[in-house]
Amino acid sequence: MGAVRERFNPASTVVSKRPRTFYIETFGCQMNVHDSEKVAGVLMARGLRSVENDQDADLILYNTCSIREKAAQKVYSRLGAFRKGGRGSGTIIGVLGCVAQQEGERIFERAPQVSLICGSASYPRLADLLGQIEAGNRRVAGLSLATDECFETELTRRDNPFRAYVTVIEGCDQRCAFCVVPTTRGAERNRSSQRILADCQRLVEEGFSEIQLLGQIVNHWTDPSPARLSFAELLSRVAEIPGVRRVRFATSHPRHFTPEIVKAIESHPALCDQIHLPVQSGSSQVLARMRRGYTREEYLEKINCVRGARRAISISTDVIVGFCGETLEDFEQTVSLLDVVGYDQVFSFKYSRRPNTAAAGFEDSVPEEEKGRRLAVLQEHQRQIQLRRNGELVGRKFEVLVESFQPRLQQAVGRTTSNRVINFPGEPEWIGRYMDVRVTAAGPNSLVGVQTS
Ligand code: 5AD
């Protein structure tokens, strides 16, 4: 791949006014959410103002997701709706993120109203690309994957008032057979421990008490600086910053999950008692075909390590049903794994064939209807597990951070460090406070409680 490509087509040049306002819509994962915060920061540093509504924006950006086909289609439906809306030709439209990287300049053909396409590996060049747009260029593309840089910004817009995201690693080298990410986000790039810790320190000074470290495979982070901290050491160092009350991290890959991470959680109360550890399948045969790099038994060893911790740690996972060649027996092993592990949350998906992946060359053997059936069985099974596990919490007391308030029910909505949601009678002023709550009732997805402090 070459350098960032910039196209200039004089015939389609419009004497565009310099955009003064922008609107950005984000699809997909937390990495995308945080990328949008950084993109917004770059725009704000250039003097553009963020607006709440696309109707008021001179520049509209879609930060896209292509992890499954349905997600990727969303951007085209947005672009189609935009055209039907008959918006003025002065509005500049950009497609960012994974669909931009995957589709490349085909987007210009399919959606001629688009002026900017930029994949996440080219975000360090985003300011230059915007300069091109402001100079009147109607077709600008940043599609190079050949970078060893991370997206560093002077300014980052913070959209969540409680939780500040900090990137530790970008890209992915794993090449799981089903996954499009290595071809949309590029090879792994690590940020140095000094940079990460300085970001966390600054965020605490700005008033954030919860930090979430982000990476496609966050626990594959390797310190490129001479300090050579391990990921577990990094977690401890972040947790030790005075003022940090909650540290989360996502997403971990089981292959790189070490007992040191569990030890760090045990010894630092600020490290949340929650781990997201995607298993994808409970069948070793399917895992081998997925190229996950572990067997069911090896995964369960990691789980045993988590379960052996002195403090209870909540575990969540991702599951794909109907992967190429998945038999009924394989599927049943995934269902049985849910029982063995006792997850508190499961994000489950029907397998969706993606371009440029190893599995694109496999036979997508499970019919769509059967994928749907398996998904429904799995989700119902997990619902019962959560109902039972949450039921066991009735009577117990937890500290929650109040994140919102529901005026209709006059209820505060708090989150425990184990990532459970508790609704309890409260006041709007409680938003942002840490409070103790006793659980009085439990549903599969949330708890009900009363404040005790
Ligand atoms: N089809 C279905 N689900 C997928 N995921 C990743 N790729 C695919 C795919 N091709 C799921 C995995 C991953 C989560 C973010 O999305 O479970 O962990």
Short mmCIF file of N, CA and C in Angstrom, two decimals, residues 245-400:
data_model
loop_
_atom_site.label_atom_id
_atom_site.label_comp_id
_atom_site.label_asym_id
_atom_site.label_seq_id
_atom_site.Cartn_x
_atom_site.Cartn_y
_atom_site.Cartn_z
N ARG A 245 -10.89 6.04 40.38
CA ARG A 245 -11.71 5.14 41.21
C ARG A 245 -12.09 3.87 40.48
N ARG A 246 -12.17 3.94 39.14
CA ARG A 246 -12.55 2.76 38.38
C ARG A 246 -11.72 2.65 37.10
N VAL A 247 -11.16 1.48 36.89
CA VAL A 247 -10.41 1.23 35.65
C VAL A 247 -11.02 0.00 34.98
N ARG A 248 -11.41 0.18 33.72
CA ARG A 248 -11.88 -0.97 32.92
C ARG A 248 -10.96 -1.11 31.72
N PHE A 249 -11.04 -2.25 31.03
CA PHE A 249 -10.23 -2.42 29.83
C PHE A 249 -10.94 -3.38 28.89
N ALA A 250 -10.86 -3.09 27.59
CA ALA A 250 -11.54 -3.94 26.60
C ALA A 250 -10.83 -3.76 25.26
N THR A 251 -10.74 -4.83 24.48
CA THR A 251 -11.22 -6.17 24.76
C THR A 251 -10.03 -7.10 24.92
N SER A 252 -10.13 -8.06 25.83
CA SER A 252 -9.02 -8.99 26.04
C SER A 252 -9.16 -10.20 25.13
N HIS A 253 -8.04 -10.73 24.67
CA HIS A 253 -8.05 -11.99 23.91
C HIS A 253 -7.60 -13.09 24.88
N PRO A 254 -8.34 -14.21 24.92
CA PRO A 254 -7.99 -15.27 25.87
C PRO A 254 -6.54 -15.73 25.73
N ARG A 255 -6.04 -15.74 24.50
CA ARG A 255 -4.68 -16.23 24.26
C ARG A 255 -3.64 -15.42 25.03
N HIS A 256 -3.87 -14.15 25.21
CA HIS A 256 -2.89 -13.29 25.88
C HIS A 256 -3.31 -12.95 27.31
N PHE A 257 -4.30 -13.68 27.81
CA PHE A 257 -4.79 -13.38 29.16
C PHE A 257 -3.94 -14.10 30.19
N THR A 258 -3.31 -13.33 31.09
CA THR A 258 -2.34 -13.92 32.02
C THR A 258 -2.84 -13.87 33.47
N PRO A 259 -2.32 -14.77 34.32
CA PRO A 259 -2.67 -14.73 35.75
C PRO A 259 -2.27 -13.40 36.39
N GLU A 260 -1.26 -12.72 35.82
CA GLU A 260 -0.82 -11.43 36.40
C GLU A 260 -1.96 -10.40 36.33
N ILE A 261 -2.79 -10.49 35.29
CA ILE A 261 -3.91 -9.55 35.17
C ILE A 261 -4.87 -9.77 36.34
N VAL A 262 -5.13 -11.04 36.64
CA VAL A 262 -6.03 -11.36 37.76
C VAL A 262 -5.40 -10.89 39.07
N LYS A 263 -4.09 -11.08 39.22
CA LYS A 263 -3.40 -10.64 40.45
C LYS A 263 -3.50 -9.12 40.60
N ALA A 264 -3.35 -8.41 39.49
CA ALA A 264 -3.44 -6.94 39.55
C ALA A 264 -4.84 -6.54 40.03
N ILE A 265 -5.87 -7.21 39.51
CA ILE A 265 -7.24 -6.88 39.93
C ILE A 265 -7.42 -7.18 41.42
N GLU A 266 -6.87 -8.32 41.85
CA GLU A 266 -6.97 -8.69 43.28
C GLU A 266 -6.39 -7.61 44.18
N SER A 267 -5.25 -7.05 43.76
CA SER A 267 -4.58 -6.13 44.68
C SER A 267 -4.92 -4.66 44.47
N HIS A 268 -5.72 -4.34 43.47
CA HIS A 268 -6.09 -2.93 43.28
C HIS A 268 -7.61 -2.79 43.21
N PRO A 269 -8.21 -2.31 44.27
CA PRO A 269 -9.67 -2.17 44.28
C PRO A 269 -10.19 -1.29 43.13
N ALA A 270 -9.34 -0.37 42.64
CA ALA A 270 -9.81 0.50 41.55
C ALA A 270 -9.94 -0.26 40.22
N LEU A 271 -9.28 -1.40 40.10
CA LEU A 271 -9.45 -2.20 38.88
C LEU A 271 -10.79 -2.92 39.00
N CYS A 272 -11.70 -2.62 38.11
CA CYS A 272 -13.07 -3.13 38.22
C CYS A 272 -13.08 -4.65 38.20
N ASP A 273 -14.04 -5.22 38.96
CA ASP A 273 -14.15 -6.69 39.00
C ASP A 273 -15.00 -7.16 37.83
N GLN A 274 -14.46 -6.92 36.65
CA GLN A 274 -15.18 -7.26 35.42
C GLN A 274 -14.17 -7.54 34.31
N ILE A 275 -14.37 -8.66 33.62
CA ILE A 275 -13.48 -8.99 32.49
C ILE A 275 -14.32 -9.43 31.31
N HIS A 276 -14.03 -8.84 30.16
CA HIS A 276 -14.71 -9.27 28.93
C HIS A 276 -13.72 -10.17 28.19
N LEU A 277 -14.08 -11.44 28.05
CA LEU A 277 -13.15 -12.41 27.47
C LEU A 277 -13.86 -13.22 26.37
N PRO A 278 -13.87 -12.68 25.15
CA PRO A 278 -14.62 -13.33 24.06
C PRO A 278 -14.14 -14.75 23.79
N VAL A 279 -15.08 -15.69 23.81
CA VAL A 279 -14.73 -17.09 23.57
C VAL A 279 -15.01 -17.47 22.11
N GLN A 280 -16.07 -16.92 21.56
CA GLN A 280 -16.54 -17.14 20.16
C GLN A 280 -17.21 -18.48 19.95
N SER A 281 -16.66 -19.57 20.52
CA SER A 281 -17.31 -20.88 20.39
C SER A 281 -16.84 -21.77 21.54
N GLY A 282 -17.71 -22.72 21.91
CA GLY A 282 -17.35 -23.66 22.97
C GLY A 282 -16.78 -24.96 22.43
N SER A 283 -16.64 -25.05 21.11
CA SER A 283 -16.14 -26.28 20.49
C SER A 283 -14.70 -26.09 20.02
N SER A 284 -13.82 -26.97 20.46
CA SER A 284 -12.41 -26.85 20.06
C SER A 284 -12.23 -26.97 18.55
N GLN A 285 -13.10 -27.79 17.91
CA GLN A 285 -12.97 -27.92 16.45
C GLN A 285 -13.26 -26.58 15.78
N VAL A 286 -14.35 -25.95 16.22
CA VAL A 286 -14.72 -24.66 15.63
C VAL A 286 -13.64 -23.61 15.95
N LEU A 287 -13.15 -23.64 17.19
CA LEU A 287 -12.11 -22.67 17.57
C LEU A 287 -10.88 -22.81 16.68
N ALA A 288 -10.54 -24.06 16.35
CA ALA A 288 -9.37 -24.28 15.47
C ALA A 288 -9.65 -23.69 14.09
N ARG A 289 -10.86 -23.92 13.58
CA ARG A 289 -11.19 -23.38 12.26
C ARG A 289 -11.26 -21.85 12.29
N MET A 290 -11.65 -21.31 13.42
CA MET A 290 -11.68 -19.85 13.58
C MET A 290 -10.28 -19.26 13.74
N ARG A 291 -9.28 -20.13 13.98
CA ARG A 291 -7.89 -19.72 14.24
C ARG A 291 -7.78 -18.82 15.46
N ARG A 292 -8.43 -19.26 16.54
CA ARG A 292 -8.41 -18.46 17.75
C ARG A 292 -7.16 -18.70 18.60
N GLY A 293 -6.49 -19.82 18.38
CA GLY A 293 -5.25 -20.04 19.12
C GLY A 293 -5.44 -20.61 20.51
N TYR A 294 -6.63 -21.15 20.82
CA TYR A 294 -6.83 -21.86 22.10
C TYR A 294 -7.94 -22.89 21.90
N THR A 295 -7.93 -23.88 22.81
CA THR A 295 -9.00 -24.89 22.82
C THR A 295 -10.01 -24.52 23.90
N ARG A 296 -11.12 -25.25 23.90
CA ARG A 296 -12.12 -25.07 24.97
C ARG A 296 -11.44 -25.24 26.34
N GLU A 297 -10.61 -26.27 26.46
CA GLU A 297 -9.97 -26.56 27.74
C GLU A 297 -9.02 -25.43 28.15
N GLU A 298 -8.25 -24.93 27.19
CA GLU A 298 -7.32 -23.83 27.51
C GLU A 298 -8.09 -22.57 27.93
N TYR A 299 -9.21 -22.33 27.26
CA TYR A 299 -10.03 -21.17 27.65
C TYR A 299 -10.52 -21.36 29.08
N LEU A 300 -10.98 -22.57 29.38
CA LEU A 300 -11.51 -22.82 30.73
C LEU A 300 -10.43 -22.70 31.80
N GLU A 301 -9.18 -22.97 31.43
CA GLU A 301 -8.09 -22.75 32.40
C GLU A 301 -7.99 -21.27 32.77
N LYS A 302 -8.14 -20.41 31.76
CA LYS A 302 -8.10 -18.96 32.04
C LYS A 302 -9.27 -18.58 32.94
N ILE A 303 -10.43 -19.16 32.65
CA ILE A 303 -11.62 -18.85 33.46
C ILE A 303 -11.39 -19.31 34.91
N ASN A 304 -10.81 -20.49 35.08
CA ASN A 304 -10.53 -20.99 36.43
C ASN A 304 -9.64 -20.04 37.19
N CYS A 305 -8.68 -19.47 36.48
CA CYS A 305 -7.77 -18.52 37.10
C CYS A 305 -8.56 -17.30 37.59
N VAL A 306 -9.50 -16.82 36.76
CA VAL A 306 -10.33 -15.67 37.16
C VAL A 306 -11.22 -16.05 38.34
N ARG A 307 -11.79 -17.24 38.27
CA ARG A 307 -12.70 -17.69 39.35
C ARG A 307 -11.94 -17.94 40.66
N GLY A 308 -10.64 -18.16 40.56
CA GLY A 308 -9.84 -18.40 41.76
C GLY A 308 -9.44 -17.12 42.47
N ALA A 309 -9.79 -15.97 41.92
CA ALA A 309 -9.39 -14.69 42.52
C ALA A 309 -10.04 -14.51 43.88
N ARG A 310 -9.34 -13.74 44.75
CA ARG A 310 -9.89 -13.52 46.10
C ARG A 310 -11.18 -12.71 46.06
N ARG A 311 -11.36 -11.91 44.99
CA ARG A 311 -12.57 -11.10 44.91
C ARG A 311 -13.35 -11.60 43.70
N ALA A 312 -14.68 -11.69 43.81
CA ALA A 312 -15.50 -12.21 42.70
C ALA A 312 -15.36 -11.29 41.49
N ILE A 313 -15.09 -11.87 40.34
CA ILE A 313 -14.93 -11.08 39.11
C ILE A 313 -16.00 -11.50 38.13
N SER A 314 -16.70 -10.51 37.61
CA SER A 314 -17.77 -10.78 36.67
C SER A 314 -17.17 -11.00 35.27
N ILE A 315 -17.68 -12.01 34.55
CA ILE A 315 -17.11 -12.32 33.24
C ILE A 315 -18.18 -12.20 32.16
N SER A 316 -17.83 -11.52 31.08
CA SER A 316 -18.73 -11.44 29.92
C SER A 316 -17.97 -11.96 28.70
N THR A 317 -18.73 -12.22 27.62
CA THR A 317 -18.08 -12.81 26.45
C THR A 317 -18.81 -12.44 25.16
N ASP A 318 -18.18 -12.77 24.04
CA ASP A 318 -18.80 -12.68 22.71
C ASP A 318 -18.87 -14.09 22.13
N VAL A 319 -19.95 -14.38 21.43
CA VAL A 319 -20.13 -15.69 20.82
C VAL A 319 -20.62 -15.52 19.38
N ILE A 320 -20.07 -16.33 18.50
CA ILE A 320 -20.58 -16.38 17.12
C ILE A 320 -21.27 -17.73 16.94
N VAL A 321 -22.52 -17.72 16.48
CA VAL A 321 -23.18 -19.00 16.18
C VAL A 321 -23.23 -19.19 14.67
N GLY A 322 -23.19 -20.45 14.25
CA GLY A 322 -23.34 -20.77 12.83
C GLY A 322 -22.10 -20.48 12.01
N PHE A 323 -20.92 -20.54 12.65
CA PHE A 323 -19.69 -20.37 11.87
C PHE A 323 -19.57 -21.56 10.91
N CYS A 324 -18.81 -21.36 9.84
CA CYS A 324 -18.62 -22.37 8.79
C CYS A 324 -18.33 -23.74 9.40
N GLY A 325 -19.16 -24.71 9.06
CA GLY A 325 -18.93 -26.08 9.51
C GLY A 325 -19.41 -26.37 10.93
N GLU A 326 -20.06 -25.41 11.59
CA GLU A 326 -20.52 -25.65 12.97
C GLU A 326 -21.64 -26.69 12.96
N THR A 327 -21.42 -27.84 13.61
CA THR A 327 -22.46 -28.88 13.69
C THR A 327 -23.34 -28.59 14.90
N LEU A 328 -24.44 -29.35 14.97
CA LEU A 328 -25.32 -29.20 16.14
C LEU A 328 -24.57 -29.52 17.42
N GLU A 329 -23.68 -30.52 17.31
CA GLU A 329 -22.90 -30.90 18.49
C GLU A 329 -21.95 -29.77 18.91
N ASP A 330 -21.32 -29.14 17.91
CA ASP A 330 -20.44 -27.98 18.22
C ASP A 330 -21.26 -26.91 18.94
N PHE A 331 -22.44 -26.64 18.37
CA PHE A 331 -23.28 -25.59 18.95
C PHE A 331 -23.66 -25.94 20.39
N GLU A 332 -24.00 -27.21 20.61
CA GLU A 332 -24.38 -27.62 21.97
C GLU A 332 -23.21 -27.44 22.95
N GLN A 333 -22.00 -27.58 22.44
CA GLN A 333 -20.84 -27.35 23.31
C GLN A 333 -20.74 -25.88 23.70
N THR A 334 -21.15 -25.00 22.79
CA THR A 334 -21.14 -23.56 23.13
C THR A 334 -22.18 -23.30 24.22
N VAL A 335 -23.36 -23.91 24.06
CA VAL A 335 -24.41 -23.71 25.07
C VAL A 335 -23.94 -24.26 26.42
N SER A 336 -23.29 -25.41 26.39
CA SER A 336 -22.85 -25.99 27.67
C SER A 336 -21.74 -25.15 28.31
N LEU A 337 -20.94 -24.49 27.47
CA LEU A 337 -19.89 -23.61 28.01
C LEU A 337 -20.50 -22.46 28.82
N LEU A 338 -21.65 -21.97 28.38
CA LEU A 338 -22.30 -20.88 29.12
C LEU A 338 -22.58 -21.33 30.55
N ASP A 339 -23.02 -22.59 30.70
CA ASP A 339 -23.29 -23.11 32.04
C ASP A 339 -22.00 -23.27 32.84
N VAL A 340 -20.97 -23.80 32.18
CA VAL A 340 -19.72 -24.08 32.89
C VAL A 340 -19.11 -22.77 33.39
N VAL A 341 -19.12 -21.74 32.56
CA VAL A 341 -18.47 -20.48 32.95
C VAL A 341 -19.36 -19.66 33.87
N GLY A 342 -20.65 -19.59 33.57
CA GLY A 342 -21.54 -18.73 34.33
C GLY A 342 -21.29 -17.27 34.03
N TYR A 343 -21.49 -16.91 32.75
CA TYR A 343 -21.26 -15.51 32.33
C TYR A 343 -22.34 -14.59 32.90
N ASP A 344 -21.94 -13.35 33.12
CA ASP A 344 -22.92 -12.34 33.53
C ASP A 344 -23.50 -11.59 32.33
N GLN A 345 -22.84 -11.69 31.19
CA GLN A 345 -23.35 -11.05 29.98
C GLN A 345 -22.74 -11.74 28.77
N VAL A 346 -23.56 -11.95 27.73
CA VAL A 346 -23.05 -12.57 26.51
C VAL A 346 -23.54 -11.76 25.31
N PHE A 347 -22.63 -11.35 24.47
CA PHE A 347 -22.99 -10.67 23.22
C PHE A 347 -22.90 -11.73 22.14
N SER A 348 -24.03 -12.06 21.51
CA SER A 348 -24.00 -13.18 20.57
C SER A 348 -24.46 -12.74 19.18
N PHE A 349 -23.83 -13.34 18.18
CA PHE A 349 -24.04 -12.91 16.80
C PHE A 349 -24.14 -14.11 15.87
N LYS A 350 -24.91 -13.95 14.78
CA LYS A 350 -24.90 -14.96 13.72
C LYS A 350 -23.67 -14.70 12.86
N TYR A 351 -22.98 -15.76 12.46
CA TYR A 351 -21.80 -15.57 11.62
C TYR A 351 -22.19 -14.84 10.32
N SER A 352 -21.37 -13.87 9.97
CA SER A 352 -21.59 -13.08 8.75
C SER A 352 -20.28 -13.08 7.96
N ARG A 353 -20.36 -13.59 6.74
CA ARG A 353 -19.14 -13.70 5.92
C ARG A 353 -18.61 -12.32 5.55
N ARG A 354 -17.32 -12.11 5.77
CA ARG A 354 -16.72 -10.80 5.49
C ARG A 354 -15.64 -10.92 4.42
N PRO A 355 -15.52 -9.89 3.58
CA PRO A 355 -14.50 -9.94 2.54
C PRO A 355 -13.08 -9.93 3.12
N ASN A 356 -12.15 -10.47 2.37
CA ASN A 356 -10.72 -10.46 2.75
C ASN A 356 -10.42 -11.17 4.06
N THR A 357 -11.27 -12.12 4.44
CA THR A 357 -10.97 -12.93 5.63
C THR A 357 -10.72 -14.36 5.17
N ALA A 358 -10.04 -15.14 6.00
CA ALA A 358 -9.78 -16.55 5.64
C ALA A 358 -11.10 -17.29 5.45
N ALA A 359 -12.06 -17.01 6.32
CA ALA A 359 -13.33 -17.76 6.25
C ALA A 359 -14.17 -17.40 5.02
N ALA A 360 -13.82 -16.32 4.34
CA ALA A 360 -14.54 -15.98 3.10
C ALA A 360 -14.35 -17.10 2.08
N GLY A 361 -13.26 -17.87 2.24
CA GLY A 361 -13.00 -18.99 1.34
C GLY A 361 -13.57 -20.31 1.83
N PHE A 362 -14.20 -20.31 3.01
CA PHE A 362 -14.82 -21.55 3.53
C PHE A 362 -16.28 -21.59 3.08
N GLU A 363 -16.86 -22.77 3.16
CA GLU A 363 -18.29 -22.87 2.84
C GLU A 363 -19.09 -22.34 4.03
N ASP A 364 -19.96 -21.37 3.77
CA ASP A 364 -20.82 -20.80 4.82
C ASP A 364 -21.99 -21.78 5.00
N SER A 365 -21.69 -22.89 5.71
CA SER A 365 -22.53 -24.09 5.60
C SER A 365 -23.84 -24.05 6.40
N VAL A 366 -23.93 -23.22 7.42
CA VAL A 366 -25.15 -23.23 8.24
C VAL A 366 -26.17 -22.27 7.63
N PRO A 367 -27.37 -22.79 7.26
CA PRO A 367 -28.36 -21.90 6.63
C PRO A 367 -28.77 -20.77 7.58
N GLU A 368 -29.12 -19.65 6.99
CA GLU A 368 -29.47 -18.44 7.74
C GLU A 368 -30.54 -18.72 8.80
N GLU A 369 -31.54 -19.51 8.40
CA GLU A 369 -32.64 -19.80 9.33
C GLU A 369 -32.12 -20.59 10.55
N GLU A 370 -31.22 -21.52 10.29
CA GLU A 370 -30.66 -22.32 11.38
C GLU A 370 -29.76 -21.45 12.28
N LYS A 371 -29.04 -20.51 11.66
CA LYS A 371 -28.25 -19.58 12.48
C LYS A 371 -29.18 -18.83 13.44
N GLY A 372 -30.31 -18.39 12.91
CA GLY A 372 -31.29 -17.63 13.71
C GLY A 372 -31.82 -18.49 14.85
N ARG A 373 -32.09 -19.76 14.54
CA ARG A 373 -32.62 -20.66 15.57
C ARG A 373 -31.59 -20.86 16.68
N ARG A 374 -30.34 -21.11 16.27
CA ARG A 374 -29.29 -21.32 17.28
C ARG A 374 -29.09 -20.07 18.14
N LEU A 375 -29.14 -18.92 17.50
CA LEU A 375 -28.96 -17.67 18.25
C LEU A 375 -30.06 -17.52 19.30
N ALA A 376 -31.30 -17.82 18.90
CA ALA A 376 -32.43 -17.67 19.84
C ALA A 376 -32.29 -18.65 21.00
N VAL A 377 -31.87 -19.89 20.71
CA VAL A 377 -31.69 -20.90 21.77
C VAL A 377 -30.61 -20.42 22.75
N LEU A 378 -29.50 -19.95 22.19
CA LEU A 378 -28.38 -19.51 23.03
C LEU A 378 -28.79 -18.32 23.90
N GLN A 379 -29.52 -17.38 23.30
CA GLN A 379 -29.88 -16.17 24.05
C GLN A 379 -30.86 -16.49 25.17
N GLU A 380 -31.80 -17.40 24.90
CA GLU A 380 -32.75 -17.76 25.94
C GLU A 380 -32.04 -18.50 27.08
N HIS A 381 -31.11 -19.35 26.72
CA HIS A 381 -30.35 -20.09 27.73
C HIS A 381 -29.58 -19.12 28.63
N GLN A 382 -28.95 -18.14 28.01
CA GLN A 382 -28.16 -17.17 28.77
C GLN A 382 -29.07 -16.29 29.63
N ARG A 383 -30.26 -16.00 29.12
CA ARG A 383 -31.21 -15.18 29.89
C ARG A 383 -31.53 -15.87 31.23
N GLN A 384 -31.71 -17.17 31.16
CA GLN A 384 -32.01 -17.93 32.39
C GLN A 384 -30.81 -17.90 33.34
N ILE A 385 -29.62 -18.01 32.77
CA ILE A 385 -28.40 -17.97 33.61
C ILE A 385 -28.31 -16.63 34.33
N GLN A 386 -28.55 -15.54 33.58
CA GLN A 386 -28.44 -14.20 34.18
C GLN A 386 -29.52 -13.97 35.24
N LEU A 387 -30.72 -14.50 34.95
CA LEU A 387 -31.80 -14.36 35.92
C LEU A 387 -31.40 -15.03 37.23
N ARG A 388 -30.81 -16.20 37.12
CA ARG A 388 -30.41 -16.94 38.31
C ARG A 388 -29.25 -16.24 39.02
N ARG A 389 -28.24 -15.85 38.25
CA ARG A 389 -27.06 -15.21 38.87
C ARG A 389 -27.44 -13.88 39.52
N ASN A 390 -28.25 -13.09 38.82
CA ASN A 390 -28.65 -11.81 39.39
C ASN A 390 -29.53 -12.02 40.62
N GLY A 391 -30.37 -13.06 40.60
CA GLY A 391 -31.24 -13.38 41.73
C GLY A 391 -30.43 -13.61 43.00
N GLU A 392 -29.24 -14.17 42.83
CA GLU A 392 -28.39 -14.45 44.00
C GLU A 392 -27.84 -13.18 44.64
N LEU A 393 -28.00 -12.05 43.96
CA LEU A 393 -27.46 -10.79 44.49
C LEU A 393 -28.46 -10.04 45.36
N VAL A 394 -29.71 -10.50 45.38
CA VAL A 394 -30.73 -9.80 46.17
C VAL A 394 -30.31 -9.81 47.63
N GLY A 395 -30.37 -8.61 48.24
CA GLY A 395 -29.96 -8.48 49.65
C GLY A 395 -28.54 -7.95 49.80
N ARG A 396 -27.75 -8.02 48.71
CA ARG A 396 -26.35 -7.58 48.81
C ARG A 396 -26.21 -6.08 48.53
N LYS A 397 -25.13 -5.51 49.03
CA LYS A 397 -24.91 -4.07 48.89
C LYS A 397 -23.76 -3.82 47.91
N PHE A 398 -23.94 -2.84 47.02
CA PHE A 398 -22.89 -2.51 46.04
C PHE A 398 -22.71 -1.00 45.96
N GLU A 399 -21.49 -0.61 45.65
CA GLU A 399 -21.27 0.81 45.33
C GLU A 399 -21.59 1.01 43.85
N VAL A 400 -22.39 2.02 43.54
CA VAL A 400 -22.66 2.32 42.13
C VAL A 400 -22.21 3.75 41.81
#
